[in-house]
Amino acid sequence: MEETIAILDFGSQYGQLIARRVREHNVYSELCPYDIDCGRLRKMNLKGIILSGGPASVYEKNAPRCDPDIFKLDVPILGICYGMQIGCQLLGARIEMAHSREYGSTRLKVHRKGDLLAHLADENTVWMSHGDQVVKLSDDFIALAATGTCSYAAVQHKNVPFFGLQFHPEVTHTPCGTRIFQSFLYEICQCRGDWQMGNFIEQACENIRRQVGRAAVICGLSGGVDSSVVAALIRRAVGDQLVCIFVDNGLLRKGERDYVESTFRDHFQLDLRVVDWSEQFLRRLAGVTDPQHKRTIIGHEFIEAFVSEADSIAEAKFLAQGTLYPDVIESGSKDGNPAANIKLHHNVGGLPEKLGFELVEPLRNLFKDEVRVLGEHLGLPENIVWRHPFPGPGLAVRIIGEITPQRLDILRDADVIMLEEIEAAGLYHAIGQAFAVLLPIGSVGVMGDDRSYENVIALRAVETSDFMTADWVNIPYEVLRRISNRIINEVRGVNRVVYDISSKPPATIEWE
């Protein structure tokens, strides 16, 4: 039985990112409900527990609370942000609203390193995101570190193996976070570190076989890395029981349908069915401007398209999707998880209540970079594994405002120019995601000797490892100049190009 770190999820936007950091150190992690019974935890080969952050305040009446008996399990416990606060509260500390809230990068001063911070410098940059903090510790605690506005930024209990961090070691904005996880996992929890992605493939295939039996599985194949990896994984698990359906929703990039057909039907010899549902999508989206409404409509129409094709597939009972964990946590949850809702994803929040199929989502607990590693293990070619993500709702969430055939043509032509120039400059693999956005405004310009009043294209390019946090890419001015000149000269209806220099957070990667 694999050694396990249990992560009790209090609704943090970074909950699964913690699990990912643990797996990066070759230790198996499992995300659990914050109120999991200690009896279930005892049945795991438990090496340690991590309490995640969360949006609540521990002093509120209905604040999520874990079972206090976790401190009797005789395994080390690390509390992060809210997890630190709830752990400290259960062990006798007082938590109040902070006089000065901290959001973003700050300096951490370590004055007593203990076991957890043993390998850190005396001063470190860390990422804070909190409005509450510990204001009084009992004599059973040791204060390890502080920031300018937080006296207890890191603590350790004297008698119970509990450690608390008010900052977030799991995000890339805390450079020393990796060393903290190493100390917790290997020196404090005494983990061996022998879990690998190959273990995930074996377990995932076993889970898929157990779930689907001898029934047929329909896979919504888009040609992106997520659905491609899902198709390869399910093909390995159940072979010819897999039938892939590609939906032409009228919201695709230029040449996308031809690319998918030639790659997966001709090269990979998959049973691929193509459904042209573009007329239905565009008719339903006509006049719709609200992004959540767009996603809900698209989710509904995707299912309608699948159902229309499923009638010809014998024993079709399951629908496989490339849902990733960022989709799940940004969409919030209906199962009691206190995570905040950021936006709907067509394959999460847009699904109707009565689907008609049972969902198979084997990537649901993975991040984008983990999916790429999985794709390599499954033998997918590099040009698919490292392809930039393309949103399930397609260009609908890259056209701000109303969707029309004319506006789709403008965006397709601008988008392909941007990608061509990025590839020509050798930047494609250094960028996590790059695309063009059509804005809902007109801009005055001069073309020839005439006044023009035409569309504005925004360019977006980000660098990221997990797509939970991201920063804009410093594309060389000369490359931006070529992209802008080509779009304005070659795309009829555009007279202005701008570049988006916002990070995530506070912005999201996609505009809608």
Short mmCIF file of C-alpha atoms in Angstrom, two decimals:
data_model
loop_
_atom_site.label_atom_id
_atom_site.label_comp_id
_atom_site.label_asym_id
_atom_site.label_seq_id
_atom_site.Cartn_x
_atom_site.Cartn_y
_atom_site.Cartn_z
CA MET A 1 0.00 0.00 0.00
CA GLU A 2 1.41 3.37 -1.03
CA GLU A 3 2.46 5.81 1.65
CA THR A 4 -0.03 8.67 1.62
CA ILE A 5 -0.25 12.33 2.55
CA ALA A 6 -3.92 13.23 3.18
CA ILE A 7 -4.85 16.81 2.26
CA LEU A 8 -7.98 18.02 4.05
CA ASP A 9 -9.60 20.51 1.71
CA PHE A 10 -11.28 23.51 3.34
CA GLY A 11 -12.20 25.04 -0.01
CA SER A 12 -8.88 26.58 -0.99
CA GLN A 13 -8.42 27.69 -4.59
CA TYR A 14 -4.97 26.09 -4.18
CA GLY A 15 -6.08 22.84 -2.52
CA GLN A 16 -5.17 20.59 -5.42
CA LEU A 17 -2.01 22.58 -6.01
CA ILE A 18 -0.85 21.36 -2.60
CA ALA A 19 -1.53 17.79 -3.71
CA ARG A 20 0.44 18.43 -6.86
CA ARG A 21 3.43 19.78 -4.92
CA VAL A 22 3.43 16.62 -2.81
CA ARG A 23 3.32 14.39 -5.90
CA GLU A 24 6.19 16.39 -7.42
CA HIS A 25 8.28 15.01 -4.57
CA ASN A 26 7.23 11.45 -5.54
CA VAL A 27 4.88 11.03 -2.59
CA TYR A 28 1.28 9.94 -3.17
CA SER A 29 -1.29 12.51 -2.01
CA GLU A 30 -5.04 12.23 -1.70
CA LEU A 31 -7.43 15.18 -1.47
CA CYS A 32 -10.04 14.51 1.22
CA PRO A 33 -13.10 16.37 2.58
CA TYR A 34 -12.17 18.63 5.48
CA ASP A 35 -14.55 16.68 7.79
CA ILE A 36 -13.31 13.21 6.88
CA ASP A 37 -13.73 10.66 9.66
CA CYS A 38 -10.50 9.69 11.40
CA GLY A 39 -11.46 6.05 10.94
CA ARG A 40 -11.06 6.47 7.17
CA LEU A 41 -7.70 8.17 7.63
CA ARG A 42 -6.47 5.28 9.78
CA LYS A 43 -7.15 2.86 6.90
CA MET A 44 -4.63 4.71 4.69
CA ASN A 45 -0.90 4.13 4.89
CA LEU A 46 -0.83 7.62 6.35
CA LYS A 47 2.50 9.43 6.69
CA GLY A 48 1.16 12.93 7.29
CA ILE A 49 -1.75 15.37 6.95
CA ILE A 50 -1.92 18.82 5.37
CA LEU A 51 -4.78 21.21 6.21
CA SER A 52 -5.46 23.48 3.23
CA GLY A 53 -6.45 27.13 3.12
CA GLY A 54 -10.02 28.26 2.58
CA PRO A 55 -12.27 31.32 2.20
CA ALA A 56 -14.01 31.11 5.62
CA SER A 57 -13.06 32.60 9.00
CA VAL A 58 -12.49 30.10 11.81
CA TYR A 59 -14.45 32.20 14.32
CA GLU A 60 -17.64 32.20 12.21
CA LYS A 61 -20.57 30.09 13.45
CA ASN A 62 -20.63 27.64 10.54
CA ALA A 63 -16.92 27.67 9.71
CA PRO A 64 -15.68 24.31 8.34
CA ARG A 65 -13.91 22.31 11.04
CA CYS A 66 -11.97 19.07 10.92
CA ASP A 67 -12.23 16.23 13.42
CA PRO A 68 -10.09 17.22 16.46
CA ASP A 69 -9.06 13.57 16.77
CA ILE A 70 -6.66 14.04 13.83
CA PHE A 71 -4.15 15.15 16.47
CA LYS A 72 -4.39 11.66 17.99
CA LEU A 73 -3.36 9.89 14.77
CA ASP A 74 0.33 10.25 15.64
CA VAL A 75 1.32 11.67 12.24
CA PRO A 76 2.75 15.13 11.46
CA ILE A 77 0.21 17.79 10.45
CA LEU A 78 0.95 20.93 8.41
CA GLY A 79 -1.65 23.71 8.42
CA ILE A 80 -1.56 26.29 5.62
CA CYS A 81 -3.36 29.66 5.97
CA TYR A 82 -6.90 28.68 7.12
CA GLY A 83 -5.47 25.25 7.92
CA MET A 84 -2.97 26.86 10.27
CA GLN A 85 -5.70 28.92 11.89
CA ILE A 86 -8.07 26.01 12.50
CA GLY A 87 -5.23 23.84 13.80
CA CYS A 88 -4.00 26.55 16.14
CA GLN A 89 -7.54 27.26 17.34
CA LEU A 90 -8.16 23.59 18.15
CA LEU A 91 -4.89 23.58 20.10
CA GLY A 92 -5.71 26.66 22.18
CA ALA A 93 -4.68 29.74 20.14
CA ARG A 94 -6.85 32.79 19.39
CA ILE A 95 -7.58 33.95 15.83
CA GLU A 96 -9.01 37.36 14.90
CA MET A 97 -9.45 39.57 11.87
CA ALA A 98 -6.07 41.09 11.05
CA HIS A 99 -5.59 44.85 11.45
CA SER A 100 -3.67 44.83 8.16
CA ARG A 101 -4.66 42.16 5.64
CA GLU A 102 -1.88 40.72 3.49
CA TYR A 103 -2.35 39.83 -0.18
CA GLY A 104 0.62 39.20 -2.42
CA SER A 105 4.37 39.03 -1.99
CA THR A 106 5.95 39.90 1.35
CA ARG A 107 9.17 39.31 3.31
CA LEU A 108 9.31 36.54 5.89
CA LYS A 109 11.83 36.87 8.74
CA VAL A 110 12.80 33.55 10.31
CA HIS A 111 13.89 33.87 13.93
CA ARG A 112 13.65 30.21 15.03
CA LYS A 113 13.89 27.61 12.30
CA GLY A 114 12.71 24.47 14.10
CA ASP A 115 12.23 21.35 11.97
CA LEU A 116 10.07 22.84 9.22
CA LEU A 117 12.15 25.90 8.31
CA ALA A 118 15.52 24.32 9.09
CA HIS A 119 16.97 24.88 5.61
CA LEU A 120 15.62 28.39 4.93
CA ALA A 121 17.55 31.65 4.87
CA ASP A 122 16.92 34.21 7.60
CA GLU A 123 14.79 36.26 5.17
CA ASN A 124 12.61 34.87 2.37
CA THR A 125 9.98 36.04 -0.10
CA VAL A 126 6.59 34.41 0.50
CA TRP A 127 3.05 34.76 -0.87
CA MET A 128 0.30 35.84 1.54
CA SER A 129 -3.47 35.80 1.02
CA HIS A 130 -5.33 36.27 4.30
CA GLY A 131 -7.62 38.58 6.26
CA ASP A 132 -7.41 36.70 9.58
CA GLN A 133 -4.42 35.61 11.62
CA VAL A 134 -3.32 34.12 14.92
CA VAL A 135 -3.12 36.91 17.53
CA LYS A 136 -2.33 34.89 20.68
CA LEU A 137 -0.54 31.57 21.12
CA SER A 138 -0.60 29.31 24.15
CA ASP A 139 2.64 28.39 25.90
CA ASP A 140 2.61 25.08 24.00
CA PHE A 141 3.53 26.82 20.75
CA ILE A 142 6.85 28.06 19.38
CA ALA A 143 6.79 31.07 17.03
CA LEU A 144 9.15 30.44 14.11
CA ALA A 145 8.78 33.39 11.75
CA ALA A 146 6.99 36.69 11.18
CA THR A 147 6.25 39.31 8.54
CA GLY A 148 5.86 43.05 8.99
CA THR A 149 2.17 42.73 9.86
CA CYS A 150 1.89 39.09 11.02
CA SER A 151 3.70 38.13 14.23
CA TYR A 152 2.97 34.41 13.84
CA ALA A 153 3.61 33.62 10.18
CA ALA A 154 5.03 30.18 11.06
CA VAL A 155 4.57 28.16 14.26
CA GLN A 156 5.30 24.74 15.74
CA HIS A 157 3.58 22.97 18.65
CA LYS A 158 5.82 21.61 21.41
CA ASN A 159 3.88 18.45 22.22
CA VAL A 160 1.82 17.64 19.12
CA PRO A 161 3.49 17.23 15.69
CA PHE A 162 1.62 20.25 14.30
CA PHE A 163 3.20 22.96 12.14
CA GLY A 164 1.47 26.06 10.81
CA LEU A 165 2.22 28.47 7.96
CA GLN A 166 0.18 31.62 7.40
CA PHE A 167 1.68 31.98 3.89
CA HIS A 168 1.26 29.68 0.89
CA PRO A 169 4.30 27.47 0.23
CA GLU A 170 2.49 25.69 -2.64
CA VAL A 171 2.47 28.66 -5.08
CA THR A 172 5.41 29.52 -7.30
CA HIS A 173 5.50 33.02 -5.77
CA THR A 174 6.97 31.43 -2.62
CA PRO A 175 10.40 30.33 -3.93
CA CYS A 176 11.34 28.61 -0.66
CA GLY A 177 8.13 26.56 -0.73
CA THR A 178 9.80 23.59 -2.39
CA ARG A 179 12.36 23.36 0.40
CA ILE A 180 9.61 23.55 3.02
CA PHE A 181 7.75 20.65 1.40
CA GLN A 182 10.98 18.66 1.24
CA SER A 183 11.53 19.18 4.96
CA PHE A 184 7.96 18.26 5.84
CA LEU A 185 7.75 15.18 3.60
CA TYR A 186 11.19 13.66 4.06
CA GLU A 187 12.57 14.88 7.37
CA ILE A 188 9.38 15.26 9.40
CA CYS A 189 7.04 12.64 7.83
CA GLN A 190 9.92 10.29 6.87
CA CYS A 191 8.45 9.50 3.42
CA ARG A 192 10.33 7.21 1.02
CA GLY A 193 9.35 9.11 -2.14
CA ASP A 194 8.75 6.18 -4.52
CA TRP A 195 5.45 7.22 -6.19
CA GLN A 196 5.59 7.98 -9.96
CA MET A 197 3.23 8.88 -12.81
CA GLY A 198 3.36 5.29 -13.99
CA ASN A 199 1.51 4.38 -10.81
CA PHE A 200 -1.24 6.83 -11.79
CA ILE A 201 -1.68 5.23 -15.23
CA GLU A 202 -2.00 1.77 -13.74
CA GLN A 203 -4.51 2.90 -11.11
CA ALA A 204 -6.49 5.05 -13.57
CA CYS A 205 -6.86 2.18 -16.05
CA GLU A 206 -8.03 -0.11 -13.25
CA ASN A 207 -10.59 2.50 -12.14
CA ILE A 208 -11.85 2.97 -15.72
CA ARG A 209 -12.29 -0.77 -16.26
CA ARG A 210 -14.11 -1.12 -12.94
CA GLN A 211 -16.41 1.81 -13.77
CA VAL A 212 -17.37 1.01 -17.38
CA GLY A 213 -17.31 -2.80 -17.47
CA ARG A 214 -18.11 -3.92 -21.03
CA ALA A 215 -20.08 -0.80 -22.01
CA ALA A 216 -19.02 1.59 -24.76
CA VAL A 217 -17.36 4.86 -23.78
CA ILE A 218 -17.88 8.03 -25.78
CA CYS A 219 -14.98 10.49 -25.60
CA GLY A 220 -15.44 14.12 -26.51
CA LEU A 221 -12.31 14.67 -28.57
CA SER A 222 -11.30 18.26 -29.29
CA GLY A 223 -7.72 17.72 -30.45
CA GLY A 224 -6.27 19.48 -27.42
CA VAL A 225 -3.91 17.81 -24.97
CA ASP A 226 -6.57 17.09 -22.33
CA SER A 227 -9.05 15.18 -24.50
CA SER A 228 -6.21 13.52 -26.43
CA VAL A 229 -4.69 12.16 -23.23
CA VAL A 230 -8.12 11.01 -22.04
CA ALA A 231 -8.64 9.16 -25.32
CA ALA A 232 -5.21 7.49 -25.11
CA LEU A 233 -5.75 6.52 -21.47
CA ILE A 234 -9.21 5.05 -22.05
CA ARG A 235 -8.02 3.28 -25.21
CA ARG A 236 -5.31 1.64 -23.12
CA ALA A 237 -7.86 0.67 -20.46
CA VAL A 238 -10.75 -0.68 -22.58
CA GLY A 239 -9.52 -0.82 -26.19
CA ASP A 240 -12.23 -0.85 -28.86
CA GLN A 241 -14.95 0.03 -26.36
CA LEU A 242 -13.87 3.65 -26.98
CA VAL A 243 -15.66 5.76 -29.58
CA CYS A 244 -14.47 9.36 -30.05
CA ILE A 245 -16.82 12.15 -31.09
CA PHE A 246 -15.57 15.45 -32.43
CA VAL A 247 -18.15 18.25 -32.37
CA ASP A 248 -17.74 21.04 -34.89
CA ASN A 249 -19.39 23.79 -32.87
CA GLY A 250 -18.65 26.61 -35.30
CA LEU A 251 -16.37 28.14 -32.64
CA LEU A 252 -13.14 26.45 -33.70
CA ARG A 253 -9.81 27.88 -34.76
CA LYS A 254 -8.95 28.05 -38.42
CA GLY A 255 -8.38 24.56 -39.88
CA GLU A 256 -9.09 22.81 -36.58
CA ARG A 257 -11.59 20.27 -37.90
CA ASP A 258 -9.25 19.09 -40.68
CA TYR A 259 -6.38 18.81 -38.18
CA VAL A 260 -8.36 16.62 -35.78
CA GLU A 261 -9.69 14.33 -38.50
CA SER A 262 -6.31 13.76 -40.13
CA THR A 263 -4.50 13.25 -36.81
CA PHE A 264 -6.84 10.95 -34.93
CA ARG A 265 -8.78 9.08 -37.62
CA ASP A 266 -6.03 8.67 -40.19
CA HIS A 267 -2.90 8.52 -38.00
CA PHE A 268 -4.12 6.97 -34.71
CA GLN A 269 -6.82 4.81 -36.31
CA LEU A 270 -9.40 5.77 -33.69
CA ASP A 271 -13.12 5.26 -34.21
CA LEU A 272 -13.83 8.97 -34.73
CA ARG A 273 -17.29 10.36 -35.47
CA VAL A 274 -17.59 14.01 -36.58
CA VAL A 275 -20.80 15.87 -35.71
CA ASP A 276 -21.42 19.21 -37.43
CA TRP A 277 -23.49 21.09 -34.85
CA SER A 278 -22.29 24.58 -35.77
CA GLU A 279 -25.69 25.84 -36.86
CA GLN A 280 -27.29 24.86 -33.54
CA PHE A 281 -24.50 26.46 -31.46
CA LEU A 282 -24.53 29.76 -33.32
CA ARG A 283 -28.32 29.96 -33.33
CA ARG A 284 -28.49 29.46 -29.53
CA LEU A 285 -25.65 31.95 -28.92
CA ALA A 286 -27.12 34.71 -31.10
CA GLY A 287 -27.48 37.89 -29.06
CA VAL A 288 -25.97 36.36 -25.89
CA THR A 289 -23.26 38.49 -24.24
CA ASP A 290 -23.04 37.20 -20.66
CA PRO A 291 -20.02 34.83 -20.38
CA GLN A 292 -21.64 32.48 -17.84
CA HIS A 293 -24.72 32.21 -20.06
CA LYS A 294 -22.47 31.42 -23.05
CA ARG A 295 -20.77 28.60 -21.16
CA THR A 296 -24.07 27.13 -19.99
CA ILE A 297 -25.50 27.19 -23.53
CA ILE A 298 -22.35 25.60 -24.94
CA GLY A 299 -22.37 22.89 -22.28
CA HIS A 300 -25.98 22.08 -23.12
CA GLU A 301 -25.37 21.97 -26.88
CA PHE A 302 -22.30 19.74 -26.45
CA ILE A 303 -24.44 17.21 -24.66
CA GLU A 304 -27.17 17.48 -27.30
CA ALA A 305 -24.55 16.79 -29.97
CA PHE A 306 -23.23 13.75 -28.10
CA VAL A 307 -26.73 12.39 -27.55
CA SER A 308 -27.57 12.83 -31.24
CA GLU A 309 -24.59 10.68 -32.24
CA ALA A 310 -24.89 8.21 -29.36
CA ASP A 311 -28.05 6.68 -30.83
CA SER A 312 -25.88 4.96 -33.42
CA ILE A 313 -23.39 3.60 -30.86
CA ALA A 314 -24.43 0.31 -29.27
CA GLU A 315 -24.12 0.00 -25.49
CA ALA A 316 -23.02 3.64 -25.09
CA LYS A 317 -23.42 4.40 -21.39
CA PHE A 318 -20.41 6.56 -20.51
CA LEU A 319 -19.14 9.99 -21.54
CA ALA A 320 -15.42 10.69 -21.05
CA GLN A 321 -14.22 14.27 -20.63
CA GLY A 322 -10.87 15.97 -20.21
CA THR A 323 -11.91 17.89 -17.10
CA LEU A 324 -8.87 19.09 -15.12
CA TYR A 325 -8.74 20.21 -11.52
CA PRO A 326 -8.44 23.96 -12.31
CA ASP A 327 -11.79 23.62 -14.14
CA VAL A 328 -13.33 21.98 -11.09
CA ILE A 329 -12.13 24.42 -8.46
CA GLU A 330 -12.82 27.55 -10.53
CA SER A 331 -16.34 26.26 -11.10
CA GLY A 332 -16.94 25.80 -7.36
CA SER A 333 -18.69 22.74 -6.00
CA LYS A 334 -22.14 21.47 -5.17
CA ASP A 335 -21.01 18.65 -2.89
CA GLY A 336 -20.40 20.62 0.29
CA ASN A 337 -16.91 21.87 -0.57
CA PRO A 338 -16.70 25.52 0.59
CA ALA A 339 -14.60 26.69 -2.38
CA ALA A 340 -15.70 29.95 -4.00
CA ASN A 341 -17.10 29.95 -7.56
CA ILE A 342 -14.90 31.78 -10.08
CA LYS A 343 -16.49 30.86 -13.42
CA LEU A 344 -18.42 28.05 -15.04
CA HIS A 345 -16.65 25.59 -17.32
CA HIS A 346 -18.74 24.00 -20.04
CA ASN A 347 -17.78 20.51 -18.94
CA VAL A 348 -18.37 21.19 -15.23
CA GLY A 349 -21.00 23.80 -14.46
CA GLY A 350 -22.79 23.63 -17.81
CA LEU A 351 -23.88 20.00 -17.66
CA PRO A 352 -27.63 19.48 -17.38
CA GLU A 353 -28.99 17.62 -14.37
CA LYS A 354 -30.21 14.65 -16.42
CA LEU A 355 -27.24 13.82 -18.60
CA GLY A 356 -28.19 10.36 -19.85
CA PHE A 357 -24.56 9.18 -19.55
CA GLU A 358 -22.35 8.50 -16.58
CA LEU A 359 -19.25 10.70 -16.64
CA VAL A 360 -15.71 9.32 -16.83
CA GLU A 361 -13.20 12.01 -15.85
CA PRO A 362 -9.83 10.33 -15.19
CA LEU A 363 -7.86 13.63 -15.26
CA ARG A 364 -10.11 15.38 -12.76
CA ASN A 365 -7.39 15.53 -10.09
CA LEU A 366 -4.51 16.59 -12.36
CA PHE A 367 -3.04 19.89 -13.48
CA LYS A 368 -2.07 20.74 -17.06
CA ASP A 369 1.64 20.02 -16.65
CA GLU A 370 0.86 16.65 -15.04
CA VAL A 371 -1.41 15.82 -17.99
CA ARG A 372 1.47 16.55 -20.37
CA VAL A 373 3.75 14.18 -18.44
CA LEU A 374 0.97 11.59 -18.55
CA GLY A 375 0.67 12.06 -22.32
CA GLU A 376 4.39 11.41 -22.74
CA HIS A 377 4.09 8.22 -20.66
CA LEU A 378 1.23 7.12 -22.92
CA GLY A 379 3.34 7.66 -26.06
CA LEU A 380 1.51 10.64 -27.59
CA PRO A 381 3.59 12.73 -30.04
CA GLU A 382 5.21 15.96 -28.90
CA ASN A 383 3.11 18.24 -31.12
CA ILE A 384 -0.03 17.08 -29.27
CA VAL A 385 1.40 16.83 -25.76
CA TRP A 386 2.86 20.34 -25.84
CA ARG A 387 0.08 22.04 -27.77
CA HIS A 388 -1.25 25.21 -26.15
CA PRO A 389 -4.60 24.75 -24.38
CA PHE A 390 -7.76 25.74 -26.21
CA PRO A 391 -10.90 26.33 -24.13
CA GLY A 392 -13.81 23.93 -24.42
CA PRO A 393 -16.21 26.78 -25.29
CA GLY A 394 -13.82 27.70 -28.10
CA LEU A 395 -13.72 31.20 -29.52
CA ALA A 396 -17.00 32.03 -27.74
CA VAL A 397 -15.03 33.06 -24.63
CA ARG A 398 -12.48 34.98 -26.70
CA ILE A 399 -15.11 37.14 -28.36
CA ILE A 400 -16.24 39.62 -25.74
CA GLY A 401 -19.88 40.39 -26.39
CA GLU A 402 -22.08 39.00 -29.14
CA ILE A 403 -20.93 36.10 -31.32
CA THR A 404 -21.56 36.42 -35.05
CA PRO A 405 -20.07 34.62 -38.08
CA GLN A 406 -18.32 37.85 -39.13
CA ARG A 407 -16.73 38.37 -35.69
CA LEU A 408 -15.64 34.72 -35.63
CA ASP A 409 -13.87 35.13 -38.99
CA ILE A 410 -12.06 38.25 -37.75
CA LEU A 411 -10.82 36.48 -34.62
CA ARG A 412 -9.78 33.31 -36.48
CA ASP A 413 -7.63 35.29 -38.90
CA ALA A 414 -6.02 37.35 -36.12
CA ASP A 415 -5.40 34.32 -33.92
CA VAL A 416 -3.62 32.29 -36.59
CA ILE A 417 -1.30 35.23 -37.35
CA MET A 418 -0.32 35.51 -33.69
CA LEU A 419 0.49 31.79 -33.42
CA GLU A 420 2.43 31.79 -36.70
CA GLU A 421 4.65 34.65 -35.56
CA ILE A 422 5.24 33.15 -32.11
CA GLU A 423 6.29 29.87 -33.68
CA ALA A 424 8.50 31.66 -36.22
CA ALA A 425 10.26 33.48 -33.37
CA GLY A 426 10.90 30.19 -31.53
CA LEU A 427 8.76 31.25 -28.57
CA TYR A 428 5.92 28.73 -28.75
CA HIS A 429 7.28 26.24 -26.21
CA ALA A 430 8.37 28.98 -23.82
CA ILE A 431 4.77 30.23 -23.59
CA GLY A 432 2.07 28.39 -21.65
CA GLN A 433 -0.82 29.81 -23.65
CA ALA A 434 -1.16 32.46 -26.35
CA PHE A 435 -4.22 33.71 -28.20
CA ALA A 436 -6.10 36.72 -29.55
CA VAL A 437 -9.27 38.26 -28.11
CA LEU A 438 -11.84 40.33 -30.01
CA LEU A 439 -13.04 43.25 -27.91
CA PRO A 440 -16.58 44.69 -28.03
CA ILE A 441 -15.48 48.20 -28.91
CA GLY A 442 -14.74 50.21 -32.01
CA SER A 443 -11.61 52.28 -32.39
CA VAL A 444 -10.97 55.34 -34.53
CA GLY A 445 -8.10 54.96 -36.96
CA VAL A 446 -6.70 56.14 -40.26
CA MET A 447 -6.31 53.73 -43.17
CA GLY A 448 -4.98 55.28 -46.33
CA ASP A 449 -6.42 58.78 -46.33
CA ASP A 450 -9.74 57.74 -44.80
CA ARG A 451 -11.05 57.67 -41.26
CA SER A 452 -11.81 54.15 -40.00
CA TYR A 453 -13.86 52.95 -37.05
CA GLU A 454 -13.11 49.28 -36.62
CA ASN A 455 -12.39 46.46 -34.18
CA VAL A 456 -9.72 46.09 -31.49
CA ILE A 457 -7.76 42.86 -31.02
CA ALA A 458 -6.11 42.11 -27.66
CA LEU A 459 -3.16 39.71 -27.58
CA ARG A 460 -2.67 37.47 -24.53
CA ALA A 461 0.39 35.32 -23.74
CA VAL A 462 1.18 33.84 -20.34
CA GLU A 463 3.85 31.69 -18.73
CA THR A 464 2.71 29.18 -16.12
CA SER A 465 3.41 25.67 -14.87
CA ASP A 466 0.01 24.81 -13.41
CA PHE A 467 -2.48 27.32 -14.91
CA MET A 468 -3.61 28.27 -11.40
CA THR A 469 -1.21 31.20 -11.33
CA ALA A 470 0.29 32.84 -14.41
CA ASP A 471 2.28 35.87 -15.49
CA TRP A 472 2.29 37.68 -18.81
CA VAL A 473 5.14 36.93 -21.20
CA ASN A 474 7.62 39.63 -22.08
CA ILE A 475 7.41 39.04 -25.84
CA PRO A 476 10.12 41.03 -27.68
CA TYR A 477 8.84 44.30 -29.12
CA GLU A 478 9.89 43.29 -32.61
CA VAL A 479 7.72 40.17 -32.48
CA LEU A 480 4.77 42.17 -31.18
CA ARG A 481 5.36 44.69 -33.95
CA ARG A 482 5.20 41.98 -36.63
CA ILE A 483 2.04 40.49 -35.14
CA SER A 484 0.35 43.88 -34.95
CA ASN A 485 1.35 44.92 -38.46
CA ARG A 486 0.17 41.67 -39.98
CA ILE A 487 -3.18 41.69 -38.18
CA ILE A 488 -3.95 45.29 -39.13
CA ASN A 489 -2.83 44.80 -42.72
CA GLU A 490 -4.27 41.33 -43.35
CA VAL A 491 -7.42 41.11 -41.22
CA ARG A 492 -10.22 43.20 -42.63
CA GLY A 493 -12.12 45.00 -39.88
CA VAL A 494 -9.26 45.56 -37.38
CA ASN A 495 -7.39 48.84 -36.94
CA ARG A 496 -5.88 48.50 -33.45
CA VAL A 497 -3.94 45.80 -31.53
CA VAL A 498 -3.19 45.88 -27.77
CA TYR A 499 -1.26 43.54 -25.45
CA ASP A 500 -2.64 42.24 -22.14
CA ILE A 501 -0.08 42.56 -19.30
CA SER A 502 -2.19 41.31 -16.36
CA SER A 503 -1.28 38.32 -14.20
CA LYS A 504 -3.41 35.54 -12.72
CA PRO A 505 -4.50 36.37 -10.09
CA PRO A 506 -6.15 38.85 -10.11
CA ALA A 507 -7.11 38.25 -13.76
CA THR A 508 -7.93 34.85 -15.24
CA ILE A 509 -6.03 33.59 -18.29
CA GLU A 510 -9.05 33.63 -20.56
CA TRP A 511 -10.98 36.91 -20.72
CA GLU A 512 -14.34 35.23 -20.10
#
